[in-house]
Structure formats: structure tokens, C-alpha cells
Coordinates of C-alpha atoms in Angstrom, one line a residue:
Chain A
X272 CA -8.8 22.5 16.2
X273 CA -6.5 22.1 13.3
X274 CA -6.2 18.4 13.9
X275 CA -10.0 18.1 13.4
X276 CA -9.7 20.0 10.1
X277 CA -6.9 17.7 9.1
X278 CA -8.9 14.6 10.1
X279 CA -12.0 15.8 8.2
X280 CA -9.9 16.4 5.1
X281 CA -8.6 12.8 5.3
X282 CA -12.1 11.5 5.8
X283 CA -13.2 13.4 2.8
X284 CA -10.3 12.2 0.7
X285 CA -10.9 8.5 1.5
X286 CA -14.7 8.9 1.0
X287 CA -14.2 10.6 -2.4
X288 CA -12.0 7.7 -3.5
X289 CA -14.5 5.1 -2.4
X290 CA -17.3 6.8 -4.3
X291 CA -15.3 7.1 -7.5
X292 CA -14.3 3.4 -7.3
X293 CA -17.9 2.4 -6.7
X294 CA -19.1 4.4 -9.7
X295 CA -16.5 2.7 -11.9
X296 CA -17.3 -0.9 -10.8
X297 CA -20.6 -1.3 -12.6
X298 CA -20.8 -5.0 -11.7
X299 CA -20.9 -4.1 -8.0
X300 CA -23.8 -1.8 -8.5
X301 CA -25.8 -4.2 -10.7
X302 CA -25.1 -7.2 -8.6
X303 CA -26.1 -5.5 -5.4
X304 CA -29.5 -4.5 -6.7
X305 CA -30.3 -7.7 -8.7
X306 CA -30.0 -10.1 -5.8
X307 CA -32.7 -8.4 -3.6
X308 CA -35.0 -8.2 -6.6
X309 CA -34.6 -11.9 -7.1
X310 CA -35.5 -12.5 -3.5
X311 CA -38.6 -10.4 -3.7
X312 CA -39.7 -11.7 -7.1
X313 CA -39.0 -15.4 -6.6
X314 CA -39.2 -16.0 -2.9
X315 CA -41.8 -13.4 -2.3
X316 CA -44.0 -14.6 -5.1
X317 CA -43.6 -18.2 -4.2
X318 CA -45.1 -17.6 -0.8
X319 CA -47.5 -14.9 -2.0
X320 CA -50.5 -16.8 -0.8
X321 CA -49.4 -16.2 2.7
X322 CA -50.8 -13.3 4.6
X323 CA -48.7 -12.0 7.5
X324 CA -50.2 -9.4 9.9
X325 CA -52.6 -8.0 7.3
X326 CA -50.1 -7.6 4.4
X327 CA -49.0 -9.9 1.6
X328 CA -45.8 -11.9 2.1
X329 CA -44.0 -9.9 -0.6
X330 CA -44.7 -6.7 1.2
X331 CA -44.0 -8.3 4.6
X332 CA -40.4 -9.3 3.6
X333 CA -39.7 -6.1 1.7
X334 CA -38.2 -4.4 4.8
X335 CA -36.3 -7.5 5.6
X336 CA -34.8 -7.7 2.1
X337 CA -33.9 -4.1 2.3
X338 CA -32.0 -4.7 5.5
X339 CA -30.5 -7.8 4.0
X340 CA -29.0 -6.1 1.0
X341 CA -27.6 -3.3 3.2
X342 CA -26.2 -5.9 5.5
X343 CA -24.4 -7.8 2.8
X344 CA -23.2 -4.9 0.8
X345 CA -21.9 -3.3 4.0
X346 CA -20.0 -6.2 5.4
X347 CA -18.6 -7.2 2.0
X348 CA -17.2 -3.7 1.7
X349 CA -14.5 -4.9 4.1
X350 CA -13.0 -7.2 1.5
X351 CA -11.8 -4.1 -0.4
X352 CA -9.3 -3.4 2.4
X353 CA -7.7 -6.7 1.5
X354 CA -7.5 -5.7 -2.2
X355 CA -6.1 -2.3 -1.2
X356 CA -3.4 -4.2 0.6
X357 CA -2.8 -6.5 -2.3
X358 CA -2.3 -3.7 -4.8
X359 CA -0.3 -1.9 -2.1
X360 CA -2.5 1.1 -2.3
X361 CA -3.1 0.8 1.4
X362 CA 0.6 1.5 2.0
X363 CA 0.2 4.9 0.3
X364 CA -2.7 5.8 2.6
X365 CA -1.0 4.4 5.8
X366 CA 2.2 6.2 5.0
X367 CA 0.4 9.6 4.8
X368 CA 0.4 12.0 7.7
X369 CA -3.1 11.0 8.5
X370 CA -4.6 9.4 11.6
X371 CA -5.7 5.8 11.3
X372 CA -9.0 6.8 12.9
X373 CA -9.6 9.3 10.2
X374 CA -8.8 6.8 7.5
X375 CA -11.2 4.3 9.2
X376 CA -14.0 6.8 9.3
X377 CA -13.4 7.7 5.7
X378 CA -13.9 4.1 4.8
X379 CA -17.0 3.7 7.0
X380 CA -18.6 6.8 5.5
X381 CA -17.6 5.7 2.0
X382 CA -19.0 2.1 2.5
X383 CA -22.2 3.5 4.0
X384 CA -22.6 5.9 1.1
X385 CA -22.4 3.0 -1.3
X386 CA -25.0 1.2 0.8
X387 CA -27.3 4.2 0.9
X388 CA -27.1 4.6 -2.9
X389 CA -28.1 1.0 -3.2
X390 CA -31.0 1.5 -0.7
X391 CA -32.2 4.4 -2.9
X392 CA -32.4 2.1 -5.9
X393 CA -34.2 -0.5 -3.8
X394 CA -36.8 2.0 -2.5
X395 CA -37.6 2.8 -6.2
X396 CA -37.8 -1.0 -6.9
X397 CA -40.2 -1.3 -3.9
X398 CA -42.7 0.8 -5.7
X399 CA -43.0 -1.9 -8.3
X400 CA -43.6 -4.5 -5.6
X401 CA -46.6 -2.6 -4.3
X402 CA -45.0 -0.4 -1.7
X403 CA -45.8 3.3 -1.3
X404 CA -43.9 5.7 0.9
X405 CA -44.4 9.1 2.4
X406 CA -41.4 11.5 2.8
X407 CA -41.3 10.8 6.6
X408 CA -41.2 7.1 6.0
X409 CA -38.3 7.5 3.7
X410 CA -36.4 9.7 6.0
X411 CA -36.9 7.3 9.0
X412 CA -36.0 4.3 6.8
X413 CA -32.7 6.0 5.9
X414 CA -31.9 6.7 9.5
X415 CA -32.3 3.0 10.4
X416 CA -30.5 1.8 7.3
X417 CA -27.6 4.2 7.9
X418 CA -27.2 2.9 11.5
X419 CA -27.3 -0.6 10.3
X420 CA -24.8 0.1 7.5
X421 CA -22.3 2.0 9.8
X422 CA -22.3 -1.0 12.2
X423 CA -21.9 -3.6 9.4
X424 CA -19.2 -1.7 7.5
X425 CA -17.3 -1.4 10.7
X426 CA -17.5 -5.2 11.3
X427 CA -16.4 -5.8 7.7
X428 CA -13.4 -3.5 8.0
X429 CA -12.5 -5.0 11.3
X430 CA -12.5 -8.5 9.8
X431 CA -10.7 -7.3 6.6
X432 CA -8.0 -5.5 8.5
X433 CA -7.0 -8.8 10.2
X434 CA -7.0 -11.0 7.2
X435 CA -4.9 -11.2 4.1
X436 CA -7.0 -13.3 1.7
X437 CA -10.4 -12.6 0.1
X438 CA -11.3 -16.2 0.5
X439 CA -10.7 -16.1 4.2
X440 CA -12.8 -12.9 4.4
X441 CA -15.8 -14.6 2.7
X442 CA -15.6 -17.5 5.1
X443 CA -15.5 -15.4 8.3
X444 CA -17.9 -12.8 7.2
X445 CA -20.4 -15.5 6.2
X446 CA -20.2 -16.9 9.7
X447 CA -21.1 -13.5 11.1
X448 CA -23.6 -12.3 8.6
X449 CA -25.8 -15.3 7.8
X450 CA -26.9 -16.0 11.4
X451 CA -27.5 -12.3 11.9
X452 CA -29.7 -12.3 8.9
X453 CA -31.6 -15.5 9.5
X454 CA -32.2 -14.7 13.2
X455 CA -33.4 -11.2 12.5
X456 CA -37.0 -12.1 11.5
X457 CA -36.4 -10.6 8.0
X458 CA -38.3 -13.6 6.5
X459 CA -40.8 -14.5 9.3
X460 CA -42.8 -12.8 12.0
X461 CA -41.0 -12.9 15.4
X462 CA -44.1 -13.4 17.5
X463 CA -44.9 -17.0 18.7
X464 CA -41.4 -18.4 18.0
X465 CA -40.4 -21.8 19.4
X466 CA -38.8 -21.4 22.9
X467 CA -35.2 -22.1 21.7
X468 CA -35.4 -19.6 18.9
X469 CA -37.0 -16.6 20.7
X470 CA -33.9 -15.6 22.8
X471 CA -31.6 -16.0 19.9
X472 CA -33.8 -13.6 17.8
X473 CA -34.0 -11.2 20.7
X474 CA -30.2 -10.9 21.1
X475 CA -29.6 -10.4 17.4
X476 CA -29.2 -6.6 16.9
X477 CA -30.4 -6.8 13.3
X478 CA -33.8 -7.9 14.6
X479 CA -34.3 -4.4 15.9
X480 CA -33.3 -2.9 12.6
X481 CA -35.7 -5.1 10.6
X482 CA -38.4 -4.4 13.2
X483 CA -37.8 -0.7 12.9
X484 CA -38.0 -0.8 9.2
X485 CA -41.2 -2.8 9.3
X486 CA -42.7 -0.4 11.7
X487 CA -41.7 2.6 9.6
X488 CA -42.6 1.2 6.2
X489 CA -45.6 -1.1 7.0
X490 CA -46.8 0.3 10.3
X491 CA -46.5 -3.1 11.9
X492 CA -43.8 -3.7 14.5
X493 CA -43.2 -5.9 17.6
X494 CA -41.3 -3.2 19.6
X495 CA -41.7 0.5 20.0
X496 CA -39.6 2.4 17.4
X497 CA -37.6 4.2 20.0
X498 CA -36.5 0.9 21.5
X499 CA -35.5 -0.4 18.1
X500 CA -33.5 2.7 17.3
X501 CA -31.9 2.8 20.7
X502 CA -30.7 -0.8 20.6
X503 CA -29.5 -0.3 17.0
X504 CA -27.6 2.9 17.9
X505 CA -25.9 1.2 20.9
X506 CA -24.9 -1.7 18.7
X507 CA -23.6 0.7 16.0
X508 CA -21.5 2.6 18.6
X509 CA -19.9 -0.6 19.9
X510 CA -19.2 -2.0 16.4
X511 CA -17.7 1.3 15.2
X512 CA -15.4 1.3 18.2
X513 CA -14.4 -2.3 17.8
X514 CA -13.9 -1.9 14.0
X515 CA -11.8 1.2 14.6
X516 CA -9.7 -0.6 17.2
X517 CA -9.0 -3.6 14.9
X518 CA -8.2 -1.2 12.0
X519 CA -5.8 0.7 14.1
X520 CA -3.9 -2.5 15.0
X521 CA -3.7 -3.5 11.4
X522 CA -0.2 -4.3 10.2
Chain B
X222 CA 25.8 21.2 6.9
X223 CA 23.2 19.6 9.0
X224 CA 22.4 15.9 9.0
X225 CA 18.9 15.4 7.6
X226 CA 18.8 11.7 8.4
X227 CA 20.8 10.2 11.3
X228 CA 20.5 6.7 12.6
X229 CA 22.0 5.2 15.7
X230 CA 22.5 1.5 15.7
X231 CA 19.1 1.0 14.1
X232 CA 18.0 -2.6 13.9
X233 CA 15.0 -4.6 12.8
X234 CA 14.7 -8.3 13.7
X235 CA 12.1 -10.6 12.3
X236 CA 12.3 -13.5 14.7
X237 CA 15.9 -14.7 14.5
X238 CA 16.6 -12.9 11.2
X239 CA 18.4 -9.6 11.6
X240 CA 17.0 -7.8 8.6
X241 CA 18.8 -4.6 9.6
X242 CA 21.6 -5.0 12.0
X243 CA 22.9 -1.9 14.0
X244 CA 23.2 0.5 11.1
X245 CA 24.7 4.0 11.7
X246 CA 24.1 6.5 9.0
X247 CA 24.4 10.3 8.7
X248 CA 23.0 11.9 5.5
X249 CA 23.4 15.6 4.9
X250 CA 20.9 18.0 3.6
X251 CA 20.7 18.1 -0.2
X252 CA 22.7 14.9 -0.5
X253 CA 21.8 12.0 -2.8
X254 CA 22.6 8.9 -0.8
X255 CA 22.5 5.5 -2.3
X256 CA 21.9 2.2 -0.6
X257 CA 23.3 -0.5 -2.8
X258 CA 22.8 -4.1 -2.3
X259 CA 21.1 -7.3 -3.4
X260 CA 17.4 -7.9 -2.6
X261 CA 16.9 -9.1 0.9
X262 CA 19.9 -7.1 2.1
X263 CA 17.7 -4.9 4.3
X264 CA 17.4 -1.8 2.1
X265 CA 13.6 -1.7 2.1
X266 CA 13.4 -2.6 5.7
X267 CA 15.6 0.4 6.6
X268 CA 13.5 2.7 4.5
X269 CA 10.3 1.4 6.1
X270 CA 11.8 2.3 9.5
X271 CA 12.9 5.7 8.4
X272 CA 9.5 6.5 6.9
X273 CA 7.7 5.3 10.2
X274 CA 6.0 2.4 8.4
X275 CA 7.6 -0.1 10.8
X276 CA 9.1 0.4 14.2
X277 CA 12.8 -0.4 14.8
X278 CA 13.5 -3.3 17.1
X279 CA 16.4 -1.3 18.6
X280 CA 18.2 1.9 18.0
X281 CA 17.2 5.4 16.9
X282 CA 16.6 7.5 13.8
X283 CA 16.1 11.2 13.3
X284 CA 14.6 12.5 10.0
X285 CA 14.4 16.2 9.3
X286 CA 15.0 16.8 13.0
X287 CA 12.2 14.5 14.1
X288 CA 12.4 11.2 15.9
X289 CA 10.8 8.4 13.9
X290 CA 9.4 6.7 17.0
X291 CA 8.0 9.6 19.0
X292 CA 7.3 12.2 16.3
X293 CA 6.0 10.0 13.5
X294 CA 3.4 12.5 12.2
X295 CA 6.0 15.2 11.8
X296 CA 8.4 12.8 10.1
X297 CA 5.6 11.8 7.7
X298 CA 4.9 15.4 6.8
X299 CA 8.6 15.9 5.9
X300 CA 9.0 12.9 3.6
X301 CA 7.9 11.6 0.3
X302 CA 8.1 7.9 -0.6
X303 CA 8.2 6.1 -3.9
X304 CA 7.6 2.4 -3.1
X305 CA 9.2 -0.5 -4.8
X306 CA 5.8 -2.1 -5.6
X307 CA 3.2 -0.2 -7.5
X308 CA 0.8 1.5 -5.1
X309 CA -1.4 3.6 -7.2
X310 CA -5.2 2.9 -7.6
X311 CA -6.0 1.2 -10.9
X312 CA -9.5 2.5 -11.1
X313 CA -8.7 6.1 -10.7
X314 CA -7.0 8.3 -13.3
X315 CA -3.5 9.5 -12.9
X316 CA -4.7 12.9 -12.0
X317 CA -7.2 11.5 -9.4
X318 CA -4.4 9.6 -7.8
X319 CA -2.4 12.7 -7.4
X320 CA -5.4 14.7 -6.2
X321 CA -6.0 12.1 -3.5
X322 CA -2.4 12.2 -2.4
X323 CA -2.6 16.0 -2.3
X324 CA -5.7 15.9 -0.1
X325 CA -4.1 13.3 2.2
X326 CA -1.0 15.4 2.7
X327 CA -3.0 18.7 3.1
X328 CA -1.6 20.5 0.0
X329 CA -3.9 23.6 -0.5
X330 CA -6.1 23.4 -3.6
X331 CA -4.4 26.0 -5.8
X332 CA -0.9 24.6 -5.1
X333 CA -2.2 21.1 -5.7
X334 CA -3.5 22.0 -9.2
X335 CA -0.3 23.8 -10.1
X336 CA 2.0 21.0 -8.8
X337 CA -0.1 18.3 -10.5
X338 CA 0.2 20.1 -13.8
X339 CA 4.0 20.6 -13.5
X340 CA 4.7 17.1 -12.3
X341 CA 2.5 15.5 -15.0
X342 CA 4.6 17.4 -17.6
X343 CA 7.8 16.4 -15.9
X344 CA 7.1 12.7 -16.0
X345 CA 5.6 13.1 -19.5
X346 CA 2.1 11.9 -18.6
X347 CA 0.1 15.1 -19.4
X348 CA -1.7 13.4 -22.4
X349 CA -2.7 10.5 -20.3
X350 CA -3.5 12.3 -17.0
X351 CA -7.2 11.6 -17.2
X352 CA -7.0 8.0 -18.3
X353 CA -7.5 5.2 -15.7
X354 CA -4.2 3.9 -14.3
X355 CA -5.2 0.4 -15.3
X356 CA -4.5 1.4 -19.0
X357 CA -1.0 2.6 -18.1
X358 CA 2.1 0.6 -18.8
X359 CA 4.5 -0.5 -16.0
X360 CA 6.8 2.4 -16.8
X361 CA 4.0 4.9 -16.8
X362 CA 2.8 3.8 -13.4
X363 CA 6.3 4.1 -12.1
X364 CA 6.5 7.7 -13.4
X365 CA 3.2 8.5 -11.9
X366 CA 4.4 7.3 -8.5
X367 CA 7.5 9.4 -8.7
X368 CA 5.3 12.4 -9.5
X369 CA 3.1 11.5 -6.5
X370 CA 6.1 11.3 -4.1
X371 CA 7.1 14.8 -5.0
X372 CA 3.7 16.4 -5.0
X373 CA 3.7 17.7 -1.4
X374 CA 7.3 19.2 -1.7
X375 CA 8.9 16.9 0.8
X376 CA 12.2 17.8 2.5
X377 CA 13.4 14.2 2.4
X378 CA 12.6 11.8 -0.4
X379 CA 12.9 8.0 -0.2
X380 CA 13.1 6.2 -3.5
X381 CA 13.0 2.5 -3.4
X382 CA 14.3 1.3 -6.8
X383 CA 13.1 4.5 -8.5
X384 CA 13.9 3.6 -12.1
X385 CA 13.1 -0.1 -12.0
X386 CA 11.4 -1.1 -15.3
X387 CA 11.9 2.2 -17.0
X388 CA 13.4 2.7 -20.4
X389 CA 16.9 4.3 -20.6
X390 CA 15.5 7.7 -22.0
X391 CA 13.0 8.1 -19.1
X392 CA 15.6 6.9 -16.6
X393 CA 17.9 9.7 -17.8
X394 CA 15.1 12.3 -17.3
X395 CA 14.3 11.0 -13.9
X396 CA 18.0 11.1 -12.9
X397 CA 18.4 14.7 -14.0
X398 CA 15.3 15.7 -12.1
X399 CA 16.5 13.9 -8.9
X400 CA 19.8 15.6 -9.2
X401 CA 18.3 19.1 -9.6
X402 CA 15.9 18.4 -6.7
X403 CA 18.9 17.8 -4.4
X404 CA 21.2 20.5 -5.8
X405 CA 18.7 23.3 -6.3
X406 CA 15.8 22.3 -4.2
X407 CA 17.9 21.2 -1.2
X408 CA 15.9 18.0 -1.0
X409 CA 17.7 15.1 0.7
X410 CA 17.4 11.9 -1.2
X411 CA 17.9 8.4 0.0
X412 CA 17.5 5.8 -2.8
X413 CA 18.0 2.1 -3.0
X414 CA 19.1 0.5 -6.2
X415 CA 20.8 -2.4 -7.7
X416 CA 21.7 -0.6 -10.9
X417 CA 25.4 0.1 -10.5
X418 CA 25.3 2.8 -13.2
X419 CA 22.5 4.5 -11.5
X420 CA 24.3 4.6 -8.2
X421 CA 27.4 5.8 -10.0
X422 CA 25.7 8.6 -12.0
X423 CA 23.4 9.8 -9.2
X424 CA 24.8 9.4 -5.8
X425 CA 27.0 11.7 -3.8
X426 CA 27.7 8.8 -1.4
X427 CA 26.9 5.1 -1.4
X428 CA 26.6 2.6 1.3
X429 CA 26.9 -1.0 0.2
X430 CA 24.6 -3.1 2.4
X431 CA 24.5 -6.9 2.7
X432 CA 22.9 -9.1 5.3
X433 CA 21.5 -6.0 7.1
X434 CA 24.9 -4.4 7.7
X435 CA 26.8 -1.6 6.0
X436 CA 29.8 -3.3 4.4
X437 CA 31.5 -0.1 3.1
X438 CA 30.5 3.5 2.7
X439 CA 32.0 6.4 0.6
X440 CA 31.7 8.4 -2.6
X441 CA 31.6 6.2 -5.8
X442 CA 35.1 7.4 -6.6
X443 CA 36.5 6.6 -3.1
X444 CA 35.0 3.1 -3.3
X445 CA 36.5 2.4 -6.6
X446 CA 39.9 3.8 -5.6
X447 CA 39.7 1.8 -2.4
X448 CA 40.1 -1.3 -4.5
X449 CA 43.2 0.2 -6.1
X450 CA 44.9 -0.9 -9.2
X451 CA 43.2 -3.0 -11.8
X452 CA 40.7 -5.9 -11.6
X453 CA 41.7 -9.2 -13.2
X454 CA 39.1 -11.9 -13.5
X455 CA 40.4 -15.4 -14.2
X456 CA 38.4 -18.4 -15.2
X457 CA 40.0 -21.8 -14.5
X458 CA 41.9 -23.7 -11.8
X459 CA 43.8 -21.1 -9.9
X460 CA 45.8 -21.7 -6.7
X461 CA 44.8 -18.8 -4.6
X462 CA 47.5 -19.2 -2.0
X463 CA 50.2 -19.1 -4.5
X464 CA 48.7 -16.1 -6.3
X465 CA 48.4 -14.2 -3.0
X466 CA 52.2 -14.5 -2.4
X467 CA 52.8 -12.3 -5.5
X468 CA 54.0 -8.8 -4.4
X469 CA 51.7 -6.9 -6.8
X470 CA 48.5 -8.8 -5.9
X471 CA 46.5 -6.8 -3.4
X472 CA 43.5 -9.0 -3.0
X473 CA 42.4 -12.4 -4.3
X474 CA 39.1 -14.1 -3.8
X475 CA 36.7 -16.6 -5.4
X476 CA 33.8 -14.9 -7.0
X477 CA 31.2 -17.3 -8.3
X478 CA 32.9 -19.6 -10.8
X479 CA 35.8 -17.2 -11.3
X480 CA 38.7 -15.7 -9.3
X481 CA 38.8 -12.0 -8.8
X482 CA 42.2 -10.4 -8.3
X483 CA 43.0 -6.8 -7.6
X484 CA 46.5 -6.1 -8.8
X485 CA 48.9 -3.1 -9.3
X486 CA 49.5 -2.1 -12.8
X487 CA 48.0 -4.9 -14.8
X488 CA 49.7 -3.9 -18.0
X489 CA 53.2 -4.6 -16.5
X490 CA 52.3 -7.5 -14.2
X491 CA 49.9 -9.7 -16.1
X492 CA 52.7 -11.8 -17.7
X493 CA 54.1 -12.6 -14.3
X494 CA 50.7 -13.4 -12.9
X495 CA 49.8 -15.8 -15.6
X496 CA 53.2 -17.6 -15.2
X497 CA 52.1 -18.4 -11.6
X498 CA 48.5 -19.4 -12.4
X499 CA 49.4 -21.6 -15.3
X500 CA 46.8 -22.2 -18.0
X501 CA 43.4 -20.5 -17.5
X502 CA 40.4 -20.5 -19.7
X503 CA 39.7 -16.8 -19.7
X504 CA 41.3 -13.6 -18.6
X505 CA 39.6 -10.2 -18.3
X506 CA 41.3 -7.0 -17.2
X507 CA 39.5 -3.8 -16.4
X508 CA 39.6 -0.7 -14.2
X509 CA 37.4 -1.2 -11.2
X510 CA 33.6 -0.4 -11.4
X511 CA 31.1 -0.3 -8.6
X512 CA 30.2 -3.8 -9.5
X513 CA 33.7 -4.9 -8.7
X514 CA 33.5 -3.0 -5.4
X515 CA 30.4 -5.0 -4.6
X516 CA 31.9 -8.2 -5.7
X517 CA 35.0 -7.5 -3.7
X518 CA 33.1 -6.9 -0.5
X519 CA 30.4 -9.6 -0.9
X520 CA 31.9 -12.2 -3.2
X521 CA 28.7 -12.0 -5.4
X522 CA 27.6 -10.1 -8.4
X523 CA 24.9 -7.8 -7.5
X524 CA 22.7 -8.9 -10.4
X525 CA 23.2 -12.6 -9.6
X526 CA 22.4 -11.8 -6.0
X527 CA 19.2 -10.3 -7.2
X528 CA 16.7 -13.2 -7.2
X529 CA 13.6 -11.2 -7.3
X530 CA 13.5 -10.4 -11.0
X531 CA 12.3 -7.3 -12.7
X532 CA 9.4 -5.0 -12.2
X533 CA 6.8 -7.1 -13.9
X534 CA 7.7 -10.3 -12.2
X535 CA 7.3 -8.3 -9.0
X536 CA 3.9 -7.2 -9.9
X537 CA 2.9 -10.7 -10.5
X538 CA 4.7 -11.9 -7.4
X539 CA 3.0 -9.3 -5.2
X540 CA -0.3 -10.9 -6.2
X541 CA 0.8 -14.4 -5.3
X542 CA 3.1 -13.9 -2.4
X543 CA 0.7 -11.8 -0.4
X544 CA -2.3 -14.2 -1.0

């Protein structure tokens, strides 16, 4: 079991570093919270006359915006692997007697922690946009957001591990993340969609994340919660495995 | 004495380029061994293979009794590395960088604290230990990295240009520490450098490496004695064939814009030499240095062969080259 202890120590070391760096980059924290507030305030207010499924549009998109900000923060976390390589810090980590898998998990847990801290801030912000939560709602929301974040951080790290320029990373990750976001129903109800759009929405894993959040926070969902979480968990498992594989093949 | 590092025809090819070409080395426990050569000679590539960061194309290497290909984890636990490029995290403090390293290498908490304190004093960073590394000068970062490489008490230490960009006083301190590590601590040290005086002052043995091959290997003294006699540098039109016919001329070759001769007893033979060469623009006579050894074997000055520039240019370059 000593290898497990070693691996956990490495995960802890990497996690600790990511948290410290996150704390020190104030612009990251501020930016990651301001953008969703803008969406809610401007986009949400602009369409506030709309009433979707018994709630105002601002409340309706709140779970979607929550998912969106976790999605973008998480995938963008992958770009830091490129910076680590540029400042050669990555070399120090990769030369250590530590397994690549442990380093990868340290990064995933670190990135997801960043995302969860951000989610906490956004839950507080939600109160000002007319949301109210019970403890159970908050716990369930964290479970969904954590799964979503694990999956997306893994995708980001997988992409980052194969690229050498931040510009390339922005390009490729946009190709991945925007369709996932737009097709997820974060901004519109997914019932009664045009025939061509329906299947695309159905195969987007983020759809189930947004639906679960909407179910948990607003009590209005299209699928049973267990189905949502099941699909999301399977998606997360596959993405973590894929990200870990790409990371282990990184040069 | 047991060999701590042993390579057998180790090679690394990048496409057609043979960065390291069938190198055989045997380095003893507690030895300070220097790889001397211009940038691009294959020094860093060799160290990368020995530290399991890259796999040899061919050949074998044993470090601290472990095979670099099949037992890379054990090799990694045995070694410390100080990289050529800065590899500390800017946003963390010096102490935090060392803490992180200690955690990654599994140094127990108490020992970690103690070592960090000692090492910070050694590299004279105690006052700045808790400042972010981004506020450090290039020399301070370098010192921090050396401290980091030593933190987990490695058996073998790889130093890739360890004193590049350091001021002479700090360099002296680092040299002394490296020496005492090897002599008292029994640590085996493999360092690359293109500072001749560093190789001369520090290394028990030196291998001069060029185009991926070891050109010559021996103690600094042996290498200098190998040249024999005195070195005469001539500037001007010199007929090499005629000069070579002289009995006291042991070697003659073009070196950059000059001609480099190794001759017996320059004091007695210089007159005779100049009669043969005719008018020259400049004459310089000296006892051989390691630089002359390098010049003799490669036909280039090591500093001129160095196109990469100093530490700071490298920091800037690492930004652009990798983009």
C-alpha cells in the first residue's frame, strides 16, 4: 500500500500548489465571477419578460449560467499546463519520483477545487438574483457541479498536454466547449425543439448536467435526477480516463 | 570504488541528428565529473537520459545501481537535478517551492523543515525565503534551484550549468559546497559547464564532448599535460606545412583566424619558429589551459562555440523558442 500513500502525497502536493497559485492570481478569481454576473444581469434582464415553466427567465437560466462558468473555468484550467511547460516548472514535477497518474489527479482535484470555490461565490450571487436554497439543494448542486468540473478539467488537461501554445489551446478548447454549452439547454428549454436540434441536445452530456441543476435548484427538469447523474458520472469517468491517458503520453 | 554512473554506448538520435553518439562513461562514487563542451554538443541530452527524462535511442545506463530504462522510479529517487533553464514557480515563495519539492520526493516533514532552513542559509536566501520567486533576481533563482536539487539528499546530483549567471562570490560559495558534498557527503556529481575555470577548479575528471561524442577524457591536469610543452598562438599568414616540419612543433592547426601551435620549450625555440613563419601580426605564448585543450581537440574556442548566450538571454529565449 505504500505506493498509494506515495501517490496521495503527490496528489496533495500538486493540489496545494494549484490552490496557492489560484489565491495569488486575483484577476482569475474576479474574472471568473464577473462574467456569469454579466450574463445574469444583462442577458437575464433583457429577456426578463419571458416566463419559462413557471419561473422568470433570469431564474431559469441561473442553473445554466452556473454550469457555464464551471465549464469554462474548468476547461481553461488546462492552459496552465502549457504555462507550466513554458516556465519549465513542469520539468521539475515530471522529473520527480511520482507517477504521472498521481500528478494528473492532483491537477484535476486542484482545478476542480478552483471551480468549486467559484461555484460557492456564484451561489451567494444567486441569492441577489432571487434564488433561495435549502442545504440539500446546495449539497446536490455541488455533486453535479463537481462531476461536471472533473470531466471538463480532464478535457482541458488532455488538450493542454498535447499543445505547446496558449493560442492553440484557446482555439481547440473553444471548438469543444461552445457547442457543449449552446447545445446543453442552458439558455432555453429543451422540450419542443426542432427535429434537427433535439438529437444533438440529447447527445451533449452537459445537457444532463444543466437538467440536473435545474431539477435540483428549481424543481423543474426534463429527465429524472438519477438518469441525469448517471449519464454525467459515466461521461466524467470516460473523460478522466481519456485526459489521464493523454497526460501520460505528454512529452 | 564502485561506479555510480555507467553508460554503455548510450545514444540519442533526433531524426538524422545524433545528439549523443555511443558514449561510454564510468563515474565513481564521490567523484565530481565535468562534461565540457559548447552548447548543442549533447551535454543536456545526456543528462536528460541519465535522469530518465528521455529514453535512449540505443545503449544502456546505470545510475546508483539502477537501470534508467527499466527502474526509472528508483533512479529518480536517487538523483537530484538542477536544470539549465529556471524551473521554479514564480507565484510561490522560495520556501513554498522547496516545500513542494520535499512533498514530491517524500521527505518527511521534520527533515523537510530542517533541510529547508539549512539550505536557505547555504544559498544565502534566508531573508527572502518567504518572498514570491517573481521578485528574485536571476542569480537568486539559480541559488534556489541548487538548494532544491539538494533537498532530498540525493546520491547523485546532476548540475546543468550550475553557476551560469552567478556573481563570482556566490560562484565560489557554490563550488566549495559542491566539493564538500562530494568529498564528505559521498555524493556523485555530474556537471556540465562551459566555464573552463569552473571545470578546472571543481572537477576530478573532465570529458570534453563535441557533436555528441567524447573527444577526450581525463583529469584537468592530464588533459593539459597531454598537449605538452607550450601553446603559441600566431596571427597572420602562416604556412602550416612548413611549420609542421620543425622538430620542436608537436601540433599545428588553424583555430578561428589564428594558428595554434603546441611546441617544446617556447623560450628556446620561439626565434627559430618565427624565422620559418616570417612576419606575423601577433604572437602569444602561454602554458596550456583547458581552453587550449578544447581548442586543440575541436578547433574552436568554447566561448565562441557557445551561441546560446547567457542566463538572461536564455530566459527570454525559452519564452520565444517554446511558443
